[in-house]
PDB file of C-alpha atoms and ligand atoms in Angstrom:
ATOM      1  CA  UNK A   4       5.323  -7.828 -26.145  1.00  0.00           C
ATOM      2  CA  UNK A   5       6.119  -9.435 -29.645  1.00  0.00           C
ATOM      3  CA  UNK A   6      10.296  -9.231 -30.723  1.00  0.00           C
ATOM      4  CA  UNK A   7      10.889  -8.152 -26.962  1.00  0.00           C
ATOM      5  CA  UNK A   8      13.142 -10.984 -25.240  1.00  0.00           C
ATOM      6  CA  UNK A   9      13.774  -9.302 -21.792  1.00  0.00           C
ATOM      7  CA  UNK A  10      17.428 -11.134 -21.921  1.00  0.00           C
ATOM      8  CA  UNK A  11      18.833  -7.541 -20.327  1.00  0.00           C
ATOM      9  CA  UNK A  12      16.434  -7.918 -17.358  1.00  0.00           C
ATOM     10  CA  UNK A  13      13.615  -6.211 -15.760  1.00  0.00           C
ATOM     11  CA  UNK A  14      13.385  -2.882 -13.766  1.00  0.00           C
ATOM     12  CA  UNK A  15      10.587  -1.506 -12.292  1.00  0.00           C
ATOM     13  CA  UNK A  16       8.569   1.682 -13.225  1.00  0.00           C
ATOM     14  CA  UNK A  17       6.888   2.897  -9.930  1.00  0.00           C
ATOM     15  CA  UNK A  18       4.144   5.565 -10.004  1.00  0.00           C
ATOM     16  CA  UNK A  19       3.472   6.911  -6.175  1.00  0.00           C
ATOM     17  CA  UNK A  20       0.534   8.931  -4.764  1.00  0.00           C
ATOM     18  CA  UNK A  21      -2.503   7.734  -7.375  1.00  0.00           C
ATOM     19  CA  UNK A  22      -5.105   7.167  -8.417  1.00  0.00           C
ATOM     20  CA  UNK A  23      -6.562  10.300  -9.862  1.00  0.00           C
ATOM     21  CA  UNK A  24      -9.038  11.074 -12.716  1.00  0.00           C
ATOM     22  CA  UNK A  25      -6.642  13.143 -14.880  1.00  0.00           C
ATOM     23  CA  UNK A  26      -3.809  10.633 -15.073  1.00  0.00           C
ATOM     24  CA  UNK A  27      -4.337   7.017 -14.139  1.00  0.00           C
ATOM     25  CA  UNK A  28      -6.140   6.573 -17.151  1.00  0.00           C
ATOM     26  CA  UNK A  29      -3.664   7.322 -19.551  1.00  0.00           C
ATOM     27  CA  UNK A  30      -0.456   5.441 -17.728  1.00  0.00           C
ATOM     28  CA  UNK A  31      -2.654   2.500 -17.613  1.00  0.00           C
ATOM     29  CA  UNK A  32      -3.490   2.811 -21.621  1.00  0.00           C
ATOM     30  CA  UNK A  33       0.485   3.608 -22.236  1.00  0.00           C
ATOM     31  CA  UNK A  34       1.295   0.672 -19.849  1.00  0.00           C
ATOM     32  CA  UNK A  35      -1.099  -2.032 -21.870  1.00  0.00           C
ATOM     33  CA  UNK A  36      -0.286  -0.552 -25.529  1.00  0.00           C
ATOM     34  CA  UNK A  37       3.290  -1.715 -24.602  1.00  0.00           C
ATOM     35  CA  UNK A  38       2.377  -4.854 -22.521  1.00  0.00           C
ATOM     36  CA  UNK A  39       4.338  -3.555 -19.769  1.00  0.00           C
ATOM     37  CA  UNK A  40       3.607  -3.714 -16.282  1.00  0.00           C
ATOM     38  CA  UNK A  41       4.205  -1.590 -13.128  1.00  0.00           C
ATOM     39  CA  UNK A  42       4.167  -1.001  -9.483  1.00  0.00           C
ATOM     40  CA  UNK A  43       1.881   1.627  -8.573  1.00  0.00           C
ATOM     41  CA  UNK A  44       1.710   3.384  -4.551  1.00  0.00           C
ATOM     42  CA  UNK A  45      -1.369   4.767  -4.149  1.00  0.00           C
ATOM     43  CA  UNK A  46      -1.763   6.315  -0.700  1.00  0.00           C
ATOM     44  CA  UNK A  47      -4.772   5.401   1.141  1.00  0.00           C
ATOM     45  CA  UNK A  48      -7.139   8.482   0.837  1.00  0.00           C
ATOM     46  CA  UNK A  49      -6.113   8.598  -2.922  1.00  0.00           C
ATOM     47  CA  UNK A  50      -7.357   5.067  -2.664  1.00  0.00           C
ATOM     48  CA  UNK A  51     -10.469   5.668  -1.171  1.00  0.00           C
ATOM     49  CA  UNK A  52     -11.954   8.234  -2.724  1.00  0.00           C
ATOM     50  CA  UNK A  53     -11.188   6.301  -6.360  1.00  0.00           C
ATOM     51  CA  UNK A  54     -12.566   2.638  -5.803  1.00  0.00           C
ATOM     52  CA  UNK A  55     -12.912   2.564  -9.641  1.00  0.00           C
ATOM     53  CA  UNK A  56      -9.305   3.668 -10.386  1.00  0.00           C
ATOM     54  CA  UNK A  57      -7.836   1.107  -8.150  1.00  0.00           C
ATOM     55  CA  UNK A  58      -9.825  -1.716 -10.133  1.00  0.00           C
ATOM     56  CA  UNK A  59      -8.321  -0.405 -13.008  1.00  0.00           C
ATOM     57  CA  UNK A  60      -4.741  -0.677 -11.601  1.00  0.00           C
ATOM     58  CA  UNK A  61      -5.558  -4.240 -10.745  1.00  0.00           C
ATOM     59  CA  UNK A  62      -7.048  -5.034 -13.924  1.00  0.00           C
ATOM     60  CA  UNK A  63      -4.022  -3.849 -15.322  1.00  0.00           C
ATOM     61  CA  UNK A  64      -1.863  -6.650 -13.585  1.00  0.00           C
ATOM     62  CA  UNK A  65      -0.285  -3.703 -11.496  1.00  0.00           C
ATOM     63  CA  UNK A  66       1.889  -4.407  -8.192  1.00  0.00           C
ATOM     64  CA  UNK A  67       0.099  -2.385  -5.981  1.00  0.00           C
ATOM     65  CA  UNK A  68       1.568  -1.214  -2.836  1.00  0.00           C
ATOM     66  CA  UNK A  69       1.621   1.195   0.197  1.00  0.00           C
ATOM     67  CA  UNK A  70       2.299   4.819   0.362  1.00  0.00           C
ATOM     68  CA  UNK A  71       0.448   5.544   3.613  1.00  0.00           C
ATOM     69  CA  UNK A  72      -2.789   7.195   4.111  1.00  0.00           C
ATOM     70  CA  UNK A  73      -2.307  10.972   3.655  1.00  0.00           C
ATOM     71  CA  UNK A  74       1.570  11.652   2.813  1.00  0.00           C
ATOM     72  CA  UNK A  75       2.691  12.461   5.815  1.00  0.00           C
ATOM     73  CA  UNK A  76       6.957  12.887   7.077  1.00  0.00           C
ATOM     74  CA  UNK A  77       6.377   9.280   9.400  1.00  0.00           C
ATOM     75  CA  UNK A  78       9.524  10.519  10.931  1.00  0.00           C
ATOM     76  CA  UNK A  79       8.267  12.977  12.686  1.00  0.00           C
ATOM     77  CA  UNK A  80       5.268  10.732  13.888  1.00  0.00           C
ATOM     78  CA  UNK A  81       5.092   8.127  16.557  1.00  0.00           C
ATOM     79  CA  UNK A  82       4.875   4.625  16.358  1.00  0.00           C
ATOM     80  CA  UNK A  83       0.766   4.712  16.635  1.00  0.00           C
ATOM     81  CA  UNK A  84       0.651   7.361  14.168  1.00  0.00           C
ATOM     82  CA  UNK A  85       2.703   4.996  11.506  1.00  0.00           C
ATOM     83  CA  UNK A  86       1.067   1.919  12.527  1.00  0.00           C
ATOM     84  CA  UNK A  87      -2.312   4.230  11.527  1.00  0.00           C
ATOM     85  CA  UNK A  88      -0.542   5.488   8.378  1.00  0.00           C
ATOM     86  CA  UNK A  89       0.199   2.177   7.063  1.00  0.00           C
ATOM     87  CA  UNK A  90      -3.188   0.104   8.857  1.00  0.00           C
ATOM     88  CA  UNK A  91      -5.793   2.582   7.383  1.00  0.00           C
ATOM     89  CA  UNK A  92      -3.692   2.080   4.032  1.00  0.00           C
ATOM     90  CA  UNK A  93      -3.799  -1.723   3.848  1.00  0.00           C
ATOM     91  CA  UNK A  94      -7.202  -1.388   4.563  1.00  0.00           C
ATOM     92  CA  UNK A  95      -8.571   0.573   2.216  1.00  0.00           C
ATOM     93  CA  UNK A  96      -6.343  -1.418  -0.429  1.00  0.00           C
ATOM     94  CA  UNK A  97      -7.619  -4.354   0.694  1.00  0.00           C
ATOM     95  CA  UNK A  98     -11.175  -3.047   0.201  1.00  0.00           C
ATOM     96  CA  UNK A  99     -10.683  -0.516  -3.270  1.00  0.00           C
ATOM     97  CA  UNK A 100      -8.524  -3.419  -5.219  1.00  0.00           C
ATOM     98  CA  UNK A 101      -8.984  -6.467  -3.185  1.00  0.00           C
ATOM     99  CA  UNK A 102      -5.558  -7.142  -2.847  1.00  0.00           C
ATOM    100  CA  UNK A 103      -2.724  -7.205   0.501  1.00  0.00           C
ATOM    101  CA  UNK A 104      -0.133  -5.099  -0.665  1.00  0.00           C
ATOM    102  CA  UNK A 105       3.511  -6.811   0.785  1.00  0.00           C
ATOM    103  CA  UNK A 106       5.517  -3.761   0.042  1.00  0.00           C
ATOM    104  CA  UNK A 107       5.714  -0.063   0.809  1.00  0.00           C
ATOM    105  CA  UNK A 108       7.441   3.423  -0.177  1.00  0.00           C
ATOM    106  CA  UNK A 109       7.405   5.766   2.663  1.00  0.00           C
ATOM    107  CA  UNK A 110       6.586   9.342   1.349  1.00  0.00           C
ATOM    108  CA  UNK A 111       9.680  11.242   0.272  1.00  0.00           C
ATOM    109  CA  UNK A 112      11.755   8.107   0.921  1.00  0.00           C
ATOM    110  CA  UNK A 113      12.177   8.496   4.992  1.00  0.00           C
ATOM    111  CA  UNK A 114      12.490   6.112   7.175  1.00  0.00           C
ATOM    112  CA  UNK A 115      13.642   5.190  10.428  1.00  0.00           C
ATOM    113  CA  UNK A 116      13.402   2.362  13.485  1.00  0.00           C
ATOM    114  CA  UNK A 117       9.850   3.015  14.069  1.00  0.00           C
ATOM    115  CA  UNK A 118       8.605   3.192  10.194  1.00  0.00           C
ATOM    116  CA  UNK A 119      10.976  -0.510   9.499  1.00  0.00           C
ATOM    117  CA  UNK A 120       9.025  -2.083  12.588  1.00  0.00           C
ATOM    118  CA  UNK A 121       5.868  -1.028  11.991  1.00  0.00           C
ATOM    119  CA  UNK A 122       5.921  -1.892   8.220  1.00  0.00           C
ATOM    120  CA  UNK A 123       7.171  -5.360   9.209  1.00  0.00           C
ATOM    121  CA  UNK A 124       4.683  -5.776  11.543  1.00  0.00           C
ATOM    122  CA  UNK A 125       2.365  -5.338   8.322  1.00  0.00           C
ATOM    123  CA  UNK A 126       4.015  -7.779   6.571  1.00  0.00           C
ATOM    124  CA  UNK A 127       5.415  -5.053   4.170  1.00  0.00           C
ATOM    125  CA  UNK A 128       8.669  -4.148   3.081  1.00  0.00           C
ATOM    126  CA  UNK A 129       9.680  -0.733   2.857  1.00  0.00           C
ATOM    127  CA  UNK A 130      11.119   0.296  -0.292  1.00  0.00           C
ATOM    128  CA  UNK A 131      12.926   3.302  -1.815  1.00  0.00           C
ATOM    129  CA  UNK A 132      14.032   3.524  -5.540  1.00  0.00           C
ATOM    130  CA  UNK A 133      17.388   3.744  -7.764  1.00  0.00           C
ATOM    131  CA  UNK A 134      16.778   6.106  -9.694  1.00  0.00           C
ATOM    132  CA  UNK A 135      14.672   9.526  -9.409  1.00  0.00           C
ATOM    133  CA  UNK A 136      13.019  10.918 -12.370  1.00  0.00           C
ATOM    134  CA  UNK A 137      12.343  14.315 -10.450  1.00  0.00           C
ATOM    135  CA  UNK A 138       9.418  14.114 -12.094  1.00  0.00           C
ATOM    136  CA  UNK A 139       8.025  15.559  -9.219  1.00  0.00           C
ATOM    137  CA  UNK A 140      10.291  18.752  -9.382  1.00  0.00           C
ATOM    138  CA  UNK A 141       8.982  19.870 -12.629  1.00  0.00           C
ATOM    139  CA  UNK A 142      11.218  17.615 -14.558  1.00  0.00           C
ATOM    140  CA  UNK A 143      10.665  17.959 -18.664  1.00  0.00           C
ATOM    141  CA  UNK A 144       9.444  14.745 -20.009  1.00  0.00           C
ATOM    142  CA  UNK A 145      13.078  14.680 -22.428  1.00  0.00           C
ATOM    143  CA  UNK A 146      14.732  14.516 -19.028  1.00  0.00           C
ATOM    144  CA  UNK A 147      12.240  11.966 -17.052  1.00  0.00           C
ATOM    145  CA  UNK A 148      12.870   9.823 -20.355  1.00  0.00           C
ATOM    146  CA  UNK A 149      16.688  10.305 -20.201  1.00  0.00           C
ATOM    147  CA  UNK A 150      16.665   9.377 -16.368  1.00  0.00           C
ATOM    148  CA  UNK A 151      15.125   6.042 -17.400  1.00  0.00           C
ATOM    149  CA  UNK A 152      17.852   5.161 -19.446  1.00  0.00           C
ATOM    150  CA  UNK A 153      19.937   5.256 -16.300  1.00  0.00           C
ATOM    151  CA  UNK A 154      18.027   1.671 -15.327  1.00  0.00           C
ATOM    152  CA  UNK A 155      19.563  -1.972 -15.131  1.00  0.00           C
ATOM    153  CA  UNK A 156      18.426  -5.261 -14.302  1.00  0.00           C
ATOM    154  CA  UNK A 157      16.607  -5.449 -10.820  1.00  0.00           C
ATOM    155  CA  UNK A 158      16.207  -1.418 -10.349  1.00  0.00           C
ATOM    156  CA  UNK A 159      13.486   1.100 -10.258  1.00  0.00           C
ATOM    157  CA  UNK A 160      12.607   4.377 -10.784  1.00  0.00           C
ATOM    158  CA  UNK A 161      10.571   6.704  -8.932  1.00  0.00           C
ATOM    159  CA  UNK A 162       8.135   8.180 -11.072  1.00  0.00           C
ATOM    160  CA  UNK A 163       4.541   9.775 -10.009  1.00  0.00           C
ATOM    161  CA  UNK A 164       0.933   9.604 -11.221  1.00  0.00           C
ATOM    162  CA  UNK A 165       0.060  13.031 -11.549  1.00  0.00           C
ATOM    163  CA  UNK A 166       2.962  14.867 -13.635  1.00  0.00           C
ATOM    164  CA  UNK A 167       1.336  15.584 -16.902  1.00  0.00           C
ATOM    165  CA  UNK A 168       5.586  15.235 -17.878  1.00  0.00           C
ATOM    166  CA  UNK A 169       5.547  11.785 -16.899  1.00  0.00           C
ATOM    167  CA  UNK A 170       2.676  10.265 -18.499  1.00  0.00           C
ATOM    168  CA  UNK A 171       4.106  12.248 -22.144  1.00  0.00           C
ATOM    169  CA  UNK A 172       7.344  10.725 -21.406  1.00  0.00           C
ATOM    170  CA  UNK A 173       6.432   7.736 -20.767  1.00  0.00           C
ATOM    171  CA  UNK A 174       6.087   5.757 -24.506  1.00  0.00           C
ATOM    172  CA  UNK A 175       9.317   6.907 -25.216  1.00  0.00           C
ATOM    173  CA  UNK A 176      10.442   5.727 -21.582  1.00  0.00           C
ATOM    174  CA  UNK A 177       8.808   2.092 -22.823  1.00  0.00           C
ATOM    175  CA  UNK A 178      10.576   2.147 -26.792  1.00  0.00           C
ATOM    176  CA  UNK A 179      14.166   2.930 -25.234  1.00  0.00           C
ATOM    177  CA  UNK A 180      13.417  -0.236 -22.753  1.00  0.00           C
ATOM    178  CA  UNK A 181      12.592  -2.023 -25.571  1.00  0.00           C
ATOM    179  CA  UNK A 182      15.227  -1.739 -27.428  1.00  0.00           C
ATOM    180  CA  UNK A 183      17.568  -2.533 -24.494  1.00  0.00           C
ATOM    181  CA  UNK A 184      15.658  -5.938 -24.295  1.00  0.00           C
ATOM    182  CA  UNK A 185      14.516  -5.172 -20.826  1.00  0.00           C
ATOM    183  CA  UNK A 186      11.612  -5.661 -19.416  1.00  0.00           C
ATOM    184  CA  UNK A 187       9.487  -4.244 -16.532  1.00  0.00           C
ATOM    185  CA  UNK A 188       8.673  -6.177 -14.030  1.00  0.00           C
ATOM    186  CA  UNK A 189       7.181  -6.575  -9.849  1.00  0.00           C
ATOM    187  CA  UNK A 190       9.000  -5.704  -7.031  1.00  0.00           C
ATOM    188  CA  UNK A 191      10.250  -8.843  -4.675  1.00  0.00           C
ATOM    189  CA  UNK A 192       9.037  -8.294  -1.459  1.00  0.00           C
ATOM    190  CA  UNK A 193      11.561 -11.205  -0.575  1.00  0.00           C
ATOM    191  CA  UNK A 194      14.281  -9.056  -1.753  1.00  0.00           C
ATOM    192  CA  UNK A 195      13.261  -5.403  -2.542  1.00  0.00           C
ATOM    193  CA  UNK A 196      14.564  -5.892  -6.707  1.00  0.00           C
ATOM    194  CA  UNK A 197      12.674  -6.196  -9.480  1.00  0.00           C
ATOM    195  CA  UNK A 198      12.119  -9.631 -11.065  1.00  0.00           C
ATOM    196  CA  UNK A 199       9.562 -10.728 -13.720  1.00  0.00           C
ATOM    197  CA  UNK A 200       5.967 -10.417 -12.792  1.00  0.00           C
ATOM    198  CA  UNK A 201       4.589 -13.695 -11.165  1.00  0.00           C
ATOM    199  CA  UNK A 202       2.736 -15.592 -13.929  1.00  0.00           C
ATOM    200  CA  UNK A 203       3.340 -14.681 -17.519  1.00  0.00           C
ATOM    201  CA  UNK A 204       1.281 -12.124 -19.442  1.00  0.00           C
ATOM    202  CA  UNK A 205       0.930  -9.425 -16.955  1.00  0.00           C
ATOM    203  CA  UNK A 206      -2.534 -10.299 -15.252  1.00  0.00           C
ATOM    204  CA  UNK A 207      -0.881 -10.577 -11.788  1.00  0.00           C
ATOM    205  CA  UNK A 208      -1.703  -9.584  -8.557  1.00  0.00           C
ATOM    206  CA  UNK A 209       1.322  -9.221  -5.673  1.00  0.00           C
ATOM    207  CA  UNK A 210       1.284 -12.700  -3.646  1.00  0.00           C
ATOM    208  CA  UNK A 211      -1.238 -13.054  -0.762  1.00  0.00           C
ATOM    209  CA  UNK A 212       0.265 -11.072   2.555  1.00  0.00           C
ATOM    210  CA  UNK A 213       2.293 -13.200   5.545  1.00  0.00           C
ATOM    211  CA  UNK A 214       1.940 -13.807   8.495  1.00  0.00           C
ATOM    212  CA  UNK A 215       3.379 -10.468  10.680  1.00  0.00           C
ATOM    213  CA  UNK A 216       6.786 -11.738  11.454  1.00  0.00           C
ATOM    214  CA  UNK A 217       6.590 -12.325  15.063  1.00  0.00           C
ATOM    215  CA  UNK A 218       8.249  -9.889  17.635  1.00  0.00           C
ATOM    216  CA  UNK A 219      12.195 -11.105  18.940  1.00  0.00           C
ATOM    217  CA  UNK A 220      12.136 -11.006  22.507  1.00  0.00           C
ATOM    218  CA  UNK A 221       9.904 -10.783  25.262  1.00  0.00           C
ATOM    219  CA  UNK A 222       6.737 -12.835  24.460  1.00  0.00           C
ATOM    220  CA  UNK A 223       4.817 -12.794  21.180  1.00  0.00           C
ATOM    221  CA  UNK A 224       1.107 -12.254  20.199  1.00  0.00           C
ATOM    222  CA  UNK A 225      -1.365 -12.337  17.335  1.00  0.00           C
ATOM    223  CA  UNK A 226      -4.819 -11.039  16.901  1.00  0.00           C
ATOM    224  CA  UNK A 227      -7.508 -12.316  14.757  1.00  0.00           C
ATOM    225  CA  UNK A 228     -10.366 -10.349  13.550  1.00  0.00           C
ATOM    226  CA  UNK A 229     -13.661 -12.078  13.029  1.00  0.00           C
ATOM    227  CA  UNK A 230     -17.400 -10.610  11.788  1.00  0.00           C
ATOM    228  CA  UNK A 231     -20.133 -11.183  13.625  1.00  0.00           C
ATOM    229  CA  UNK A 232     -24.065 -10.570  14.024  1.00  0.00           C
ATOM    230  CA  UNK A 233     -24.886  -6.853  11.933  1.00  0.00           C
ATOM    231  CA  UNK A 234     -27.462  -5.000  11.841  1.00  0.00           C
ATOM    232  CA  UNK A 235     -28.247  -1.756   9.727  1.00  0.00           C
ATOM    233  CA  UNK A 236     -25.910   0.860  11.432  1.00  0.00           C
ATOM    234  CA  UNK A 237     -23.108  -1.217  12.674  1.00  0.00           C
ATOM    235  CA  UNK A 238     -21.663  -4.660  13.471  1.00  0.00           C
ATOM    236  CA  UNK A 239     -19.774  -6.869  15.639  1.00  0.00           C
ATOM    237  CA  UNK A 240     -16.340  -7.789  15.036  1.00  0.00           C
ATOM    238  CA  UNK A 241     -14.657 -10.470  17.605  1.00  0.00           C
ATOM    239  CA  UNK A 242     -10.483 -10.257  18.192  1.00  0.00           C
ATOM    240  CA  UNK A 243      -9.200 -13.456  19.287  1.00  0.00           C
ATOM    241  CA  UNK A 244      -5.908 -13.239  20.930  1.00  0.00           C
ATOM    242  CA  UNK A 245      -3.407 -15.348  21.247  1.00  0.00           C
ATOM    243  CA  UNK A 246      -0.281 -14.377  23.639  1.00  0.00           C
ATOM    244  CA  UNK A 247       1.597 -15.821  26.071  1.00  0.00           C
ATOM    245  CA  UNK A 248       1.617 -12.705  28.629  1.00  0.00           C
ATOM    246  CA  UNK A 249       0.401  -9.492  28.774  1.00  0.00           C
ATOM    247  CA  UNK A 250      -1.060  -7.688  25.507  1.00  0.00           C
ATOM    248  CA  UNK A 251      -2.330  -4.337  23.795  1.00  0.00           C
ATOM    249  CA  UNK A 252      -4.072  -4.662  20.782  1.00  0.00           C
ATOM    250  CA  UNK A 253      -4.746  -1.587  18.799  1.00  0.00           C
ATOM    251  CA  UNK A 254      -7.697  -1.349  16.314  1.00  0.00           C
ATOM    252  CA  UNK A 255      -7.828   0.855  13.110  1.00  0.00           C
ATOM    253  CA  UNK A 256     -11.431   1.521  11.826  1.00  0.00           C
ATOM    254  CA  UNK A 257     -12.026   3.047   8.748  1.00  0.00           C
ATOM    255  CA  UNK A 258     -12.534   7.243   8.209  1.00  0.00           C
ATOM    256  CA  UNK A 259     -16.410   7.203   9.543  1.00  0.00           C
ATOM    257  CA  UNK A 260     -16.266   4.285  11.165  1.00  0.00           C
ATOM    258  CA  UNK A 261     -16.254   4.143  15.359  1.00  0.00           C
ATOM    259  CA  UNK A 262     -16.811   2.217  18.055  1.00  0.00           C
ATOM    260  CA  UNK A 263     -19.880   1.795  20.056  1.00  0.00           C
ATOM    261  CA  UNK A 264     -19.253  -0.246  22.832  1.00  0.00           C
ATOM    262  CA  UNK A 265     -17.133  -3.099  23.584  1.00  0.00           C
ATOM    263  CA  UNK A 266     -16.645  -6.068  25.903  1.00  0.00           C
ATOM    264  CA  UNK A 267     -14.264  -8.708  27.284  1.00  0.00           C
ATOM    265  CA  UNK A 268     -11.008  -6.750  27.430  1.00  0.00           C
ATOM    266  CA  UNK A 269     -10.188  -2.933  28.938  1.00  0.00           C
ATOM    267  CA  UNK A 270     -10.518  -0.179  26.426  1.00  0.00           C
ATOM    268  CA  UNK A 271      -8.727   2.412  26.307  1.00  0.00           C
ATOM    269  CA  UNK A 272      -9.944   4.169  22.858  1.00  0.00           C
ATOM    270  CA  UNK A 273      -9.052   1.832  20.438  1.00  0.00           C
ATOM    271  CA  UNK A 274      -6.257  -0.019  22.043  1.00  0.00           C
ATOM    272  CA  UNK A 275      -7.366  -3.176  24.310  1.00  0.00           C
ATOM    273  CA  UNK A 276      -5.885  -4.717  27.379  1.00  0.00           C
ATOM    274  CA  UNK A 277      -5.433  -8.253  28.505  1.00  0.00           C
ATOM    275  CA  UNK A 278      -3.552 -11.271  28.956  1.00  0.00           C
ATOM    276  CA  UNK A 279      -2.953 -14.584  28.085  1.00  0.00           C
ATOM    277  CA  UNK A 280      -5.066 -16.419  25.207  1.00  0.00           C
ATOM    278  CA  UNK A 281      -8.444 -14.277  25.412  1.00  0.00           C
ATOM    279  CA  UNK A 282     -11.042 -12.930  22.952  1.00  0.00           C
ATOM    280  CA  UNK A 283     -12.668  -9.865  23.337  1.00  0.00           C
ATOM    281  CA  UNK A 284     -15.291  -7.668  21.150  1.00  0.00           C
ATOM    282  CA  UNK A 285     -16.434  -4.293  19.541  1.00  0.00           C
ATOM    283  CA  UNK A 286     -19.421  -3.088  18.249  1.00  0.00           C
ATOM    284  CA  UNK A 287     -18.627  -0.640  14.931  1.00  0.00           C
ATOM    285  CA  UNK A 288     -20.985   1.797  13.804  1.00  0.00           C
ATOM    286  CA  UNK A 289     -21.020   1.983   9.721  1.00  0.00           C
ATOM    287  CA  UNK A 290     -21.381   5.743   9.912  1.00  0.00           C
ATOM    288  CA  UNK A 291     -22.457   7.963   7.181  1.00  0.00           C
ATOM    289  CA  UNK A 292     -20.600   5.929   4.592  1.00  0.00           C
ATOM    290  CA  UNK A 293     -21.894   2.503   5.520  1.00  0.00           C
ATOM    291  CA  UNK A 294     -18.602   0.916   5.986  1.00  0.00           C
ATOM    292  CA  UNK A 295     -18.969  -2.586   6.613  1.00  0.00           C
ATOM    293  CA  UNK A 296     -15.367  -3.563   6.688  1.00  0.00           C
ATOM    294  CA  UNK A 297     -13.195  -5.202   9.694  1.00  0.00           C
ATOM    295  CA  UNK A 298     -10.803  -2.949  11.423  1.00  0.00           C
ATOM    296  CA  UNK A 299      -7.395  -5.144  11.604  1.00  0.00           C
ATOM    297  CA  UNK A 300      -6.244  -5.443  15.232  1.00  0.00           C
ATOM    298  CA  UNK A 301      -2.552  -5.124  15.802  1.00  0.00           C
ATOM    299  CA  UNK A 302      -0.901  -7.081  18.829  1.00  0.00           C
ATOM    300  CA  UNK A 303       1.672  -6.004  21.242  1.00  0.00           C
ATOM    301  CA  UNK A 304       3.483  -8.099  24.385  1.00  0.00           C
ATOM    302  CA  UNK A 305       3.582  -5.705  27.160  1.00  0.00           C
TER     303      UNK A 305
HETATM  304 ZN1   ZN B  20       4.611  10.240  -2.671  1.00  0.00          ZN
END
């Protein structure tokens, strides 16, 4: 980023519902040419289905984040259907790019109660953007580039990974930045703007996850997730709670994976019963795609 002094600030360019084989490629080339960085919301089938593509985004230095699993309007969901949305995500994040994304971009910017408490529950906070390309309304890449001009210091733009608009607007996006002496940069999960990307020369991954903040009133609890004995077709995984009363703890397993049988707590599909400090288990089959991985369990009081 030679004769570039960022004095003007950083803003964020965000690229939602990646990674895909005709695109990705090319942002990420743009992106590195320039020495620029981004923040990138895959959602979580996208992410699945391109392992490779979501190395690359990490190799990159990329902020990646949450755009739940399969695009749905959460809105119109309940709370277990957005806690599955956003679970299955960090999941297959966590397994594609090996990273805990801390922040998240709820498909076409809704959000409500349920969608704020669930993604804090994840340790994720929700963001939307400043400014909107419409590069996903068929915007020309002379107007996605003119929209970008629009940034200042701490903002972001919504842009996509897909719009064959976007990734031909985006050098020119990069030169007018440039010559602004801004700078792109990570989104703060601390404070939803965009500052400069932890650690200098772009090779950054977002920090490690926190704790779930714990719930306000009426009793707390956590649950951790620990592998046990396998064997070829499926695993044990032990949940050990802690809680001062009464608890439900959901689990998410992976597309193909299921449970076999479990002990030590009443199941009710995937959501256990109990109370007080306790550990209970679950055997997981792999199932046809050999998933090894441990389903996060997600606490309630009750
Ligand atoms: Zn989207």
């Amino acid at each position: 980023m030679t004769g570039s002094t960022c004095s003007a600030g950083y803003v964020g360019l965000t690229f939602d519902d990646g990674p895909n084989a005709s695109t990705t490629n090319q942002i990420i080339s743009t992106l590195r040419q320039y020495g620029a960085t981004a923040a990138v919301f895959p959602t979580g089938q996208n992410a699945q289905n391109n392992a490779t593509l979501m190395q690359a985004y990490k190799n990159a230095g990329f902020q990646i984040g949450n755009h739940s699993w399969d695009h749905p309007h959460l809105v119109q969901q309940s709370q277990s259907q957005v806690q599955s949305q956003l679970s299955r995500t960090q999941q297959a994040i966590q397994q594609t790019a090996g990273v805990t994304p801390t922040v998240f971009r709820p498909p076409y910017g809704e959000t409500n109660a349920t969608v704020s408490s669930v993604a804090s529950s994840l340790g994720l906070r929700v963001v939307t953007w400043d400014v909107d390309s419409t590069d996903w309304n068929n915007a020309s890449a002379a107007s996605i580039r003119q929209a970008a001009t629009r940034l200042t210091d701490g903002q972001t733009i919504l842009l996509h990974d897909w719009p064959a608009a976007t990734v031909q607007a985006l050098p020119g996006i990069l030169q007018d930045l440039r010559s602004r002496n801004l700078c792109t940069g990570h989104i703060s999960a601390g404070t939803g703007r965009v500052v400069a990307p932890a650690g200098s020369g772009g090779g950054t991954t977002p920090p490690p996850t926190t704790p779930p903040p714990t719930g306000g009133g009426g009793g707390s609890c956590t649950a951790t997730a620990t592998k046990g004995q396998e064997w070829g077709d499926r695993f044990n995984v032990t949940y050990a709670v802690r809680a001062s009363g009464s608890w439900a703890v959901t689990v998410y397993p992976n597309t193909g994976q299921s449970i076999q049988s479990s002990w030590g707590a009443t199941r009710n599909g995937t959501t256990f019963t109990g109370s007080g400090n306790a550990s209970f288990g679950v055997t997981y089959y792999k199932g046809s795609q050999n998933i090894t991985w441990v389903p996060t369990g997600i606490c309630s009081p009750r």
